Amino acid sequence: MRVLFVAQQIDYEPQGIMHLSSALKGAGHQVELAVAAHQDPVEVARGFQPEVVAYSVITGSQRYYLGLNQRIKAEMPEVFAIFGGPHPTFFPEMVQEEGVDGICRGEGEAALLDLVEGLDSGGPQAVLHLENWAFQRNGEVITNQVRPYIEDLDGLPFPDRALVYERDRLAARSKIKHFLSGRGCPYNCTYCFNHALSEIYRGKGRRFRQRSVAHVLEEVRWVRDHYPLEFVVFVDDTFVLSPEWLAEFAVRYPSQIGLPFFCNTRANLVTAEQVHLLKEAGCHCVSMGIEAGNDRLRNDLLKRRMSREQILDAANLIRDGGLQLTTTNMIGLPTSTLQDDFETLKLNVQARPAYAHVFIFQPYPRTELGEFTRESGWMVGTFDDIGEVAWDHSVLEFDGKHKRGLAVLQRFFAIGVEWPWLVPVIRQLMKLPDNRFFWLLNKMWKGWAIKNRVHPIKLGLREVGETAWHFMRIKS
């Protein structure tokens, strides 16, 4: 069968879509990808003539994809339209929307392959019983349970990078490529979907699963042999959960790969031994979530379960160990004040990161904090009002002055962390509306810090220009 994946925009390699494509191609099916930022998906569908069109949807993009699906369905009424990703996983009622034939909840490799092969052999009636799926047929909704988590991640084929690289020359030429060493997270931070996903999969296997070191290295080596690669970015939520795995990785990665890499950690996991192993392996930069400087917000509201001392000790260990440090943070949390947000900035000043990322909080549905925000009356409107890129403005019930201050603080947060003496100036700038000049200053500092501190590779003038243009087009 012919399956068309549709993405609105791709900032870096979409691991989920690439894994799904590998599963389908391995079974002999044809796969195409349409990226709306570069081409009209309806035109691609018209030329490819898919029997199945698939959308991976996060909350904030669902209305866009539903509208696009109706356009495709208008020209191809017989195409089977399916939706997967976080939004349908946590909002299975999406299956009742016009033009939606099915939604997939949770992991999709086996589920999608079963669906496509079932449609191929028996049509829509033959797939209505499949696990992970909910269907709308003749006005009736049929919902099936999820199958167990995929336990053996080594058994999955490598993600189909050609699907992306053959359509995005910038991604293909980039010396920076992204990888996943595992799936899942054992922690229950209230703003994250991991806890909600674990409820869906209760009794269906381990939340956190990791590929073998050998399998990860084999993928990195394959990509290095086929595409430009000088900096490896591991996008796992937490790369360092298994000390034994990291110890083996630290021995084998330098001799078999030998490229600098980036990964994520948690302050409560950082030890001198861990930092030493990362440095020995070739790690260049580590990212760590601070999220909130206020103890009540960080530990009671967000359930991060870590102290200021742990955060600062971890930052010192990382920097003293010769690694670059970046941080992630949230401002505009429910029950918070602007003074709380400046407390977050102050804690980052003490941690001294190479760059401090900051986002204005968005209440994603079915997460613990998202539901608290809605039920406590902190949210304006509904979850449908959240845009796909909404991290530079708040949808919470703050007054106009507070919202204006948040938007400007988000622009100048990293600048204030780098030059704390500018904080009084930033407080004055927060009285002004956000504007393109503030946006430009934010982008310029972020671009310089990432290029010169976070990424250890040298880029040519063309690469710098292309990368800058790509990220300048991303609103936040």
Coordinates of C-alpha atoms in Angstrom, one line a residue:
M1 CA 0.0 0.0 0.0
R2 CA 1.0 3.7 -0.4
V3 CA 1.1 5.7 2.8
L4 CA 1.6 9.4 2.9
F5 CA 2.9 11.1 6.1
V6 CA 2.1 14.8 6.4
A7 CA 4.0 17.2 8.7
Q8 CA 3.3 20.9 9.1
Q9 CA 7.0 21.8 9.7
I10 CA 10.2 19.9 10.6
D11 CA 12.8 21.5 12.8
Y12 CA 14.9 18.4 13.1
E13 CA 14.5 14.7 12.3
P14 CA 11.1 13.5 13.4
Q15 CA 12.1 10.2 15.1
G16 CA 8.5 8.9 15.3
I17 CA 7.7 9.3 11.6
M18 CA 11.1 7.9 10.6
H19 CA 10.6 4.8 12.7
L20 CA 7.1 4.3 11.3
S21 CA 8.4 4.6 7.8
S22 CA 11.1 2.0 8.4
A23 CA 8.5 -0.5 9.7
L24 CA 6.3 0.1 6.6
K25 CA 9.1 -0.1 4.1
G26 CA 10.5 -3.2 5.7
A27 CA 7.2 -4.9 4.9
G28 CA 7.2 -3.7 1.3
H29 CA 4.9 -0.7 1.5
Q30 CA 5.5 2.6 -0.2
V31 CA 6.0 5.7 1.9
E32 CA 6.0 9.4 1.0
L33 CA 6.4 12.5 3.2
A34 CA 4.9 15.9 2.6
V35 CA 6.2 18.9 4.6
A36 CA 3.7 21.7 4.4
A37 CA 6.3 24.4 5.1
H38 CA 7.9 23.5 1.7
Q39 CA 5.1 22.1 -0.4
D40 CA 1.4 21.7 -0.7
P41 CA 0.4 18.4 0.8
V42 CA -2.6 18.2 -1.4
E43 CA -0.4 18.4 -4.5
V44 CA 1.8 15.7 -3.1
A45 CA -1.2 13.5 -2.3
R46 CA -2.5 14.1 -5.8
G47 CA 0.8 12.9 -7.3
F48 CA 1.4 10.0 -4.9
Q49 CA -2.2 8.7 -4.7
P50 CA -1.9 7.3 -1.2
E51 CA -4.4 4.8 0.2
V52 CA -3.6 5.9 3.7
V53 CA -2.7 9.4 4.9
A54 CA -1.1 9.8 8.4
Y55 CA -0.7 12.8 10.6
S56 CA 1.4 13.1 13.7
V57 CA -0.3 15.7 15.9
I58 CA 0.7 17.6 19.0
T59 CA -1.8 19.8 20.9
G60 CA -2.0 23.1 19.2
S61 CA -1.7 21.7 15.7
Q62 CA -4.8 19.6 15.6
R63 CA -7.1 22.2 13.9
Y64 CA -4.5 22.7 11.2
Y65 CA -4.3 19.0 10.4
L66 CA -8.0 18.4 10.6
G67 CA -8.5 21.2 8.0
L68 CA -5.7 19.9 5.8
N69 CA -7.2 16.4 6.0
Q70 CA -10.6 17.7 4.8
R71 CA -8.9 19.3 1.8
I72 CA -7.2 16.0 0.9
K73 CA -10.4 14.0 1.5
A74 CA -12.3 16.4 -0.8
E75 CA -10.1 15.3 -3.6
M76 CA -9.6 11.7 -2.5
P77 CA -12.7 10.6 -0.5
E78 CA -11.6 7.0 -0.3
V79 CA -8.3 7.7 1.4
F80 CA -8.1 6.3 4.9
A81 CA -7.1 9.2 7.2
I82 CA -5.3 8.3 10.5
F83 CA -4.0 10.5 13.3
G84 CA -1.3 9.6 15.9
G85 CA 1.0 11.4 18.3
P86 CA 0.4 13.1 21.7
H87 CA -2.9 14.8 20.9
P88 CA -4.9 11.8 19.8
T89 CA -3.2 9.7 22.4
F90 CA -4.6 11.9 25.2
F91 CA -7.7 13.1 23.3
P92 CA -9.0 9.9 21.7
E93 CA -12.3 11.7 21.2
M94 CA -10.6 13.2 18.2
V95 CA -11.8 10.2 16.3
Q96 CA -15.2 11.7 16.2
E97 CA -14.0 14.7 14.2
E98 CA -15.2 15.0 10.6
G99 CA -12.9 13.1 8.2
V100 CA -11.0 11.1 10.8
D101 CA -11.1 7.4 10.1
G102 CA -8.9 6.3 13.0
I103 CA -6.6 7.4 15.7
C104 CA -3.6 5.6 17.2
R105 CA -2.7 5.8 20.9
G106 CA 0.8 5.3 22.1
E107 CA 3.6 3.5 20.2
G108 CA 2.8 3.1 16.6
E109 CA 5.3 0.8 14.7
A110 CA 3.5 -2.5 15.1
A111 CA 0.1 -0.8 15.3
L112 CA 0.5 1.1 12.0
L113 CA 1.9 -2.0 10.2
D114 CA -1.0 -4.1 11.4
L115 CA -3.4 -1.4 10.2
V116 CA -1.9 -1.0 6.7
E117 CA -1.6 -4.8 6.1
G118 CA -5.2 -5.3 7.4
L119 CA -6.5 -2.6 5.1
D120 CA -4.5 -4.1 2.2
S121 CA -5.9 -7.6 2.7
G122 CA -9.4 -7.0 4.0
G123 CA -10.4 -3.3 3.9
P124 CA -11.6 -1.1 6.8
Q125 CA -13.8 -3.9 8.3
A126 CA -10.7 -6.1 8.9
V127 CA -8.9 -3.6 11.2
L128 CA -11.6 -2.6 13.6
H129 CA -10.3 -4.9 16.3
L130 CA -6.6 -3.8 16.3
E131 CA -5.0 -2.8 19.5
N132 CA -3.9 0.9 20.0
W133 CA -6.6 2.0 17.6
A134 CA -9.9 3.7 17.8
F135 CA -12.1 4.0 14.7
Q136 CA -15.2 5.9 13.5
R137 CA -17.3 3.8 11.2
N138 CA -20.8 4.8 10.1
G139 CA -21.2 7.1 13.1
E140 CA -20.0 4.5 15.7
V141 CA -16.8 4.8 17.7
I142 CA -14.8 1.6 18.3
T143 CA -12.0 1.8 20.9
N144 CA -9.5 -0.9 21.5
Q145 CA -6.9 -1.3 24.3
V146 CA -3.2 -0.6 23.8
R147 CA -0.8 -3.4 23.3
P148 CA 2.2 -3.7 25.6
Y149 CA 5.2 -1.3 25.3
I150 CA 7.8 -2.4 22.8
E151 CA 10.3 -4.0 25.2
D152 CA 13.2 -4.9 22.7
L153 CA 14.1 -1.6 21.1
D154 CA 17.0 -3.3 19.4
G155 CA 14.5 -5.3 17.4
L156 CA 13.2 -2.1 15.6
P157 CA 14.9 -1.1 12.3
F158 CA 16.8 2.1 12.3
P159 CA 14.7 5.2 11.6
D160 CA 14.2 6.0 7.9
R161 CA 16.4 9.1 7.6
A162 CA 16.3 9.1 3.8
L163 CA 12.6 9.9 4.0
V164 CA 13.6 13.3 5.5
Y165 CA 17.0 13.9 4.1
E166 CA 15.9 13.4 0.5
R167 CA 13.3 16.1 0.9
D168 CA 15.1 18.5 3.2
R169 CA 18.6 19.3 1.8
L170 CA 19.5 21.5 4.8
A171 CA 18.8 18.6 7.2
A172 CA 20.8 16.2 5.0
R173 CA 23.8 18.6 4.7
S174 CA 23.8 19.5 8.4
K175 CA 26.8 18.2 10.4
I176 CA 24.5 17.9 13.4
K177 CA 22.2 14.8 13.5
H178 CA 19.7 13.7 16.2
F179 CA 19.4 10.3 17.8
L180 CA 17.4 8.5 20.5
S181 CA 19.0 5.9 22.8
G182 CA 15.8 4.9 24.6
R183 CA 12.2 5.6 25.3
G184 CA 10.2 6.7 28.3
C185 CA 11.0 8.4 31.6
P186 CA 10.5 7.1 35.2
Y187 CA 9.8 10.6 36.6
N188 CA 6.4 12.2 37.2
C189 CA 6.9 15.9 36.5
T190 CA 3.4 17.4 36.4
Y191 CA 3.9 19.4 33.2
C192 CA 5.1 16.3 31.2
F193 CA 3.0 13.7 29.4
N194 CA 5.0 10.8 30.7
H195 CA 2.9 10.3 33.7
A196 CA -0.3 10.4 31.7
L197 CA 1.1 7.9 29.2
S198 CA 2.1 5.5 32.0
E199 CA -1.6 5.5 33.1
I200 CA -2.6 4.4 29.6
Y201 CA 0.0 1.7 29.6
R202 CA -0.5 0.6 33.2
G203 CA 0.4 -3.1 33.5
K204 CA 1.8 -3.1 29.9
G205 CA 5.5 -3.1 30.5
R206 CA 8.3 -0.9 31.7
R207 CA 8.0 2.9 31.2
F208 CA 11.7 3.4 30.5
R209 CA 13.5 1.1 28.0
Q210 CA 17.0 1.6 26.5
R211 CA 18.6 0.3 23.4
S212 CA 21.9 -1.6 23.8
V213 CA 25.1 0.4 23.5
A214 CA 26.0 -1.7 20.5
H215 CA 22.7 -0.9 18.7
V216 CA 23.0 2.9 19.3
L217 CA 26.6 3.0 18.1
E218 CA 25.7 1.0 15.0
E219 CA 23.1 3.6 14.1
V220 CA 25.4 6.5 14.7
R221 CA 28.1 4.8 12.6
W222 CA 25.7 4.1 9.8
V223 CA 24.6 7.8 9.7
R224 CA 28.3 9.0 9.8
D225 CA 29.1 6.7 6.9
H226 CA 26.2 7.9 4.7
Y227 CA 25.7 11.6 5.6
P228 CA 27.7 14.5 7.0
L229 CA 28.1 14.1 10.8
E230 CA 30.3 16.0 13.2
F231 CA 28.1 16.5 16.2
V232 CA 25.7 13.9 17.7
V233 CA 22.7 15.1 19.6
F234 CA 20.9 12.6 21.8
V235 CA 17.4 13.9 22.3
D236 CA 16.3 11.5 25.1
D237 CA 14.6 13.2 28.0
T238 CA 17.3 11.8 30.3
F239 CA 20.3 10.1 28.8
V240 CA 22.0 9.0 32.0
L241 CA 19.4 6.9 33.8
S242 CA 21.5 3.7 33.8
P243 CA 25.1 4.0 35.3
E244 CA 26.0 0.6 33.9
W245 CA 24.9 1.6 30.4
L246 CA 26.8 4.9 30.6
A247 CA 29.9 3.1 31.8
E248 CA 29.9 0.8 28.7
F249 CA 29.0 3.7 26.4
A250 CA 32.0 5.7 27.8
V251 CA 34.4 2.9 26.8
R252 CA 33.0 2.1 23.4
Y253 CA 31.8 5.4 22.0
P254 CA 35.2 7.2 21.8
S255 CA 36.9 4.3 19.9
Q256 CA 34.0 3.5 17.6
I257 CA 32.5 6.9 16.9
G258 CA 34.8 9.6 18.4
L259 CA 32.5 12.5 17.7
P260 CA 31.4 15.2 20.3
F261 CA 27.9 14.8 21.5
F262 CA 25.1 16.5 23.5
C263 CA 22.7 14.9 26.0
N264 CA 20.2 15.7 28.7
T265 CA 20.5 15.0 32.4
R266 CA 18.8 15.8 35.8
A267 CA 20.4 17.6 38.6
N268 CA 19.5 14.9 41.2
L269 CA 21.3 12.3 39.0
V270 CA 24.5 14.2 38.5
T271 CA 27.6 12.9 40.2
A272 CA 31.3 13.4 39.7
E273 CA 31.6 9.9 38.3
Q274 CA 28.8 10.5 35.8
V275 CA 30.4 13.8 34.6
H276 CA 33.8 12.0 34.3
L277 CA 32.2 9.2 32.2
L278 CA 30.5 11.8 29.9
K279 CA 33.7 13.7 29.4
E280 CA 35.7 10.5 28.7
A281 CA 33.0 9.5 26.2
G282 CA 33.4 12.8 24.3
C283 CA 30.4 14.7 25.6
H284 CA 30.7 18.4 24.8
C285 CA 27.5 19.8 26.3
V286 CA 24.9 18.7 28.8
S287 CA 21.4 20.2 29.3
M288 CA 19.6 20.2 32.7
G289 CA 16.2 21.4 33.7
I290 CA 16.1 24.0 36.4
E291 CA 12.5 25.0 35.4
A292 CA 11.7 27.2 38.4
G293 CA 13.8 29.0 41.0
N294 CA 11.1 29.1 43.6
D295 CA 11.1 26.0 45.8
R296 CA 7.3 25.7 46.1
L297 CA 6.8 26.0 42.3
R298 CA 9.7 23.6 41.5
N299 CA 8.8 20.9 44.0
D300 CA 5.2 21.2 44.9
L301 CA 3.7 22.4 41.7
L302 CA 6.1 20.8 39.2
K303 CA 7.1 17.8 41.4
R304 CA 10.7 18.1 40.3
R305 CA 11.9 16.8 43.7
M306 CA 15.2 18.6 43.8
S307 CA 16.7 21.3 45.9
R308 CA 18.5 24.5 45.0
E309 CA 21.6 23.0 46.4
Q310 CA 21.3 19.9 44.2
I311 CA 20.9 22.1 41.2
L312 CA 23.9 24.4 41.9
D313 CA 26.1 21.4 42.9
A314 CA 25.2 19.7 39.7
A315 CA 26.0 22.8 37.6
N316 CA 29.3 23.1 39.4
L317 CA 30.2 19.5 38.7
I318 CA 29.3 19.8 35.1
R319 CA 31.3 23.0 34.5
D320 CA 34.3 21.9 36.6
G321 CA 34.3 18.6 34.7
G322 CA 35.0 20.5 31.4
L323 CA 31.5 20.3 29.9
Q324 CA 29.3 23.1 28.6
L325 CA 26.0 23.4 30.4
T326 CA 22.6 24.6 29.1
T327 CA 19.5 24.9 31.2
T328 CA 15.7 24.8 30.5
N329 CA 13.2 26.9 32.4
M330 CA 9.6 27.9 32.6
I331 CA 8.0 31.2 33.5
G332 CA 4.4 32.2 33.7
L333 CA 3.4 29.1 35.8
P334 CA -0.1 29.0 37.4
T335 CA 0.0 30.5 40.9
S336 CA 3.3 32.3 40.1
T337 CA 4.3 35.9 40.0
L338 CA 6.8 37.9 37.9
Q339 CA 8.9 38.0 41.0
D340 CA 9.0 34.2 41.0
D341 CA 10.2 34.3 37.4
F342 CA 13.0 36.6 38.4
E343 CA 13.9 34.1 41.1
T344 CA 14.3 31.6 38.3
L345 CA 16.6 34.0 36.5
K346 CA 18.6 34.5 39.6
L347 CA 19.1 30.7 40.1
N348 CA 20.3 30.5 36.5
V349 CA 22.8 33.3 37.2
Q350 CA 24.2 31.3 40.1
A351 CA 24.3 28.1 37.9
R352 CA 26.2 30.0 35.1
P353 CA 25.1 28.0 32.1
A354 CA 26.5 28.6 28.6
Y355 CA 22.9 29.3 27.6
A356 CA 19.6 29.5 29.5
H357 CA 16.6 28.4 27.5
V358 CA 13.2 29.7 28.8
F359 CA 9.6 29.1 27.7
I360 CA 6.4 30.5 28.8
F361 CA 4.3 27.7 30.3
Q362 CA 1.6 26.1 28.2
P363 CA -1.0 23.9 29.9
Y364 CA -1.0 20.7 27.8
P365 CA -4.1 18.5 28.2
R366 CA -4.2 15.4 30.3
T367 CA -1.0 16.3 32.0
E368 CA -1.4 16.8 35.8
L369 CA -0.4 20.5 35.6
G370 CA -2.5 21.1 32.5
E371 CA -5.6 19.7 34.2
F372 CA -4.8 21.7 37.4
T373 CA -4.6 24.8 35.3
R374 CA -7.9 24.2 33.7
E375 CA -9.8 23.1 36.8
S376 CA -8.4 25.9 39.0
G377 CA -9.6 28.6 36.6
W378 CA -6.1 29.7 35.5
M379 CA -6.7 29.0 31.9
V380 CA -8.3 31.4 29.4
G381 CA -10.4 29.6 26.8
T382 CA -9.8 25.9 25.9
F383 CA -6.9 23.7 24.9
D384 CA -7.9 24.4 21.3
D385 CA -6.6 28.0 21.8
I386 CA -3.0 26.8 22.3
G387 CA -1.0 27.3 19.1
E388 CA 1.6 24.9 17.9
V389 CA 4.3 27.3 18.8
A390 CA 2.9 29.1 21.9
W391 CA 5.9 29.3 24.2
D392 CA 6.3 33.1 23.8
H393 CA 2.9 34.1 25.1
S394 CA 0.7 33.0 27.9
V395 CA -2.9 31.6 27.7
L396 CA -3.3 31.8 31.5
E397 CA -5.6 34.2 33.4
F398 CA -3.0 36.9 34.0
D399 CA -3.8 40.6 33.6
G400 CA -2.5 42.5 30.5
K401 CA 0.5 44.0 32.4
H402 CA 1.6 40.5 33.6
K403 CA 1.3 39.0 30.1
R404 CA 3.2 41.8 28.5
G405 CA 5.9 41.4 31.1
L406 CA 6.2 37.7 30.5
A407 CA 6.5 38.1 26.8
V408 CA 9.4 40.6 27.2
L409 CA 11.1 38.7 30.0
Q410 CA 11.1 35.6 27.7
R411 CA 13.0 37.6 25.1
F412 CA 15.6 38.9 27.6
F413 CA 15.9 36.0 30.1
A414 CA 19.0 34.5 28.7
I415 CA 20.6 37.9 28.2
G416 CA 19.9 38.7 31.9
V417 CA 21.5 35.4 32.9
E418 CA 24.6 36.2 31.0
W419 CA 24.8 39.9 32.1
P420 CA 22.9 40.1 35.5
W421 CA 23.7 43.8 35.8
L422 CA 21.1 44.3 33.0
V423 CA 18.2 42.9 35.2
P424 CA 17.1 46.4 36.3
V425 CA 17.0 47.5 32.6
I426 CA 15.0 44.3 31.7
R427 CA 12.5 45.3 34.4
Q428 CA 12.0 48.6 32.7
L429 CA 11.7 47.1 29.3
M430 CA 8.9 44.8 30.6
K431 CA 6.7 47.9 30.7
L432 CA 6.9 48.1 26.9
P433 CA 5.0 45.8 24.5
D434 CA 6.9 42.9 22.9
N435 CA 8.3 43.8 19.4
R436 CA 10.4 42.6 16.5
F437 CA 13.5 44.4 17.9
F438 CA 13.3 42.4 21.2
W439 CA 12.7 39.3 19.1
L440 CA 15.8 40.0 17.0
L441 CA 18.0 40.6 20.1
N442 CA 16.8 37.3 21.5
K443 CA 17.6 35.4 18.3
M444 CA 21.0 37.1 17.9
W445 CA 22.2 36.2 21.4
K446 CA 20.8 32.6 21.2
G447 CA 22.4 32.1 17.8
W448 CA 25.8 33.3 19.0
A449 CA 25.7 31.3 22.2
I450 CA 24.6 28.1 20.6
K451 CA 27.1 28.4 17.7
N452 CA 30.1 29.3 19.8
R453 CA 29.4 27.4 23.1
V454 CA 26.9 24.6 22.6
H455 CA 28.0 23.3 19.2
P456 CA 31.7 22.5 19.0
I457 CA 31.9 22.3 15.2
K458 CA 32.9 25.0 12.8
L459 CA 30.3 26.0 10.2
G460 CA 31.0 27.5 6.8
L461 CA 29.4 30.9 5.8
R462 CA 26.8 29.1 3.8
E463 CA 25.9 26.8 6.7
V464 CA 25.7 29.6 9.1
G465 CA 23.4 31.6 6.8
E466 CA 21.1 28.7 6.0
T467 CA 20.8 27.7 9.7
A468 CA 20.2 31.2 10.8
W469 CA 17.5 31.7 8.2
H470 CA 15.8 28.5 9.2
F471 CA 15.7 29.3 12.9
M472 CA 14.9 33.0 12.4
R473 CA 11.6 31.8 10.7
I474 CA 10.7 29.9 13.9
K475 CA 8.6 32.4 15.9
S476 CA 9.8 31.6 19.4

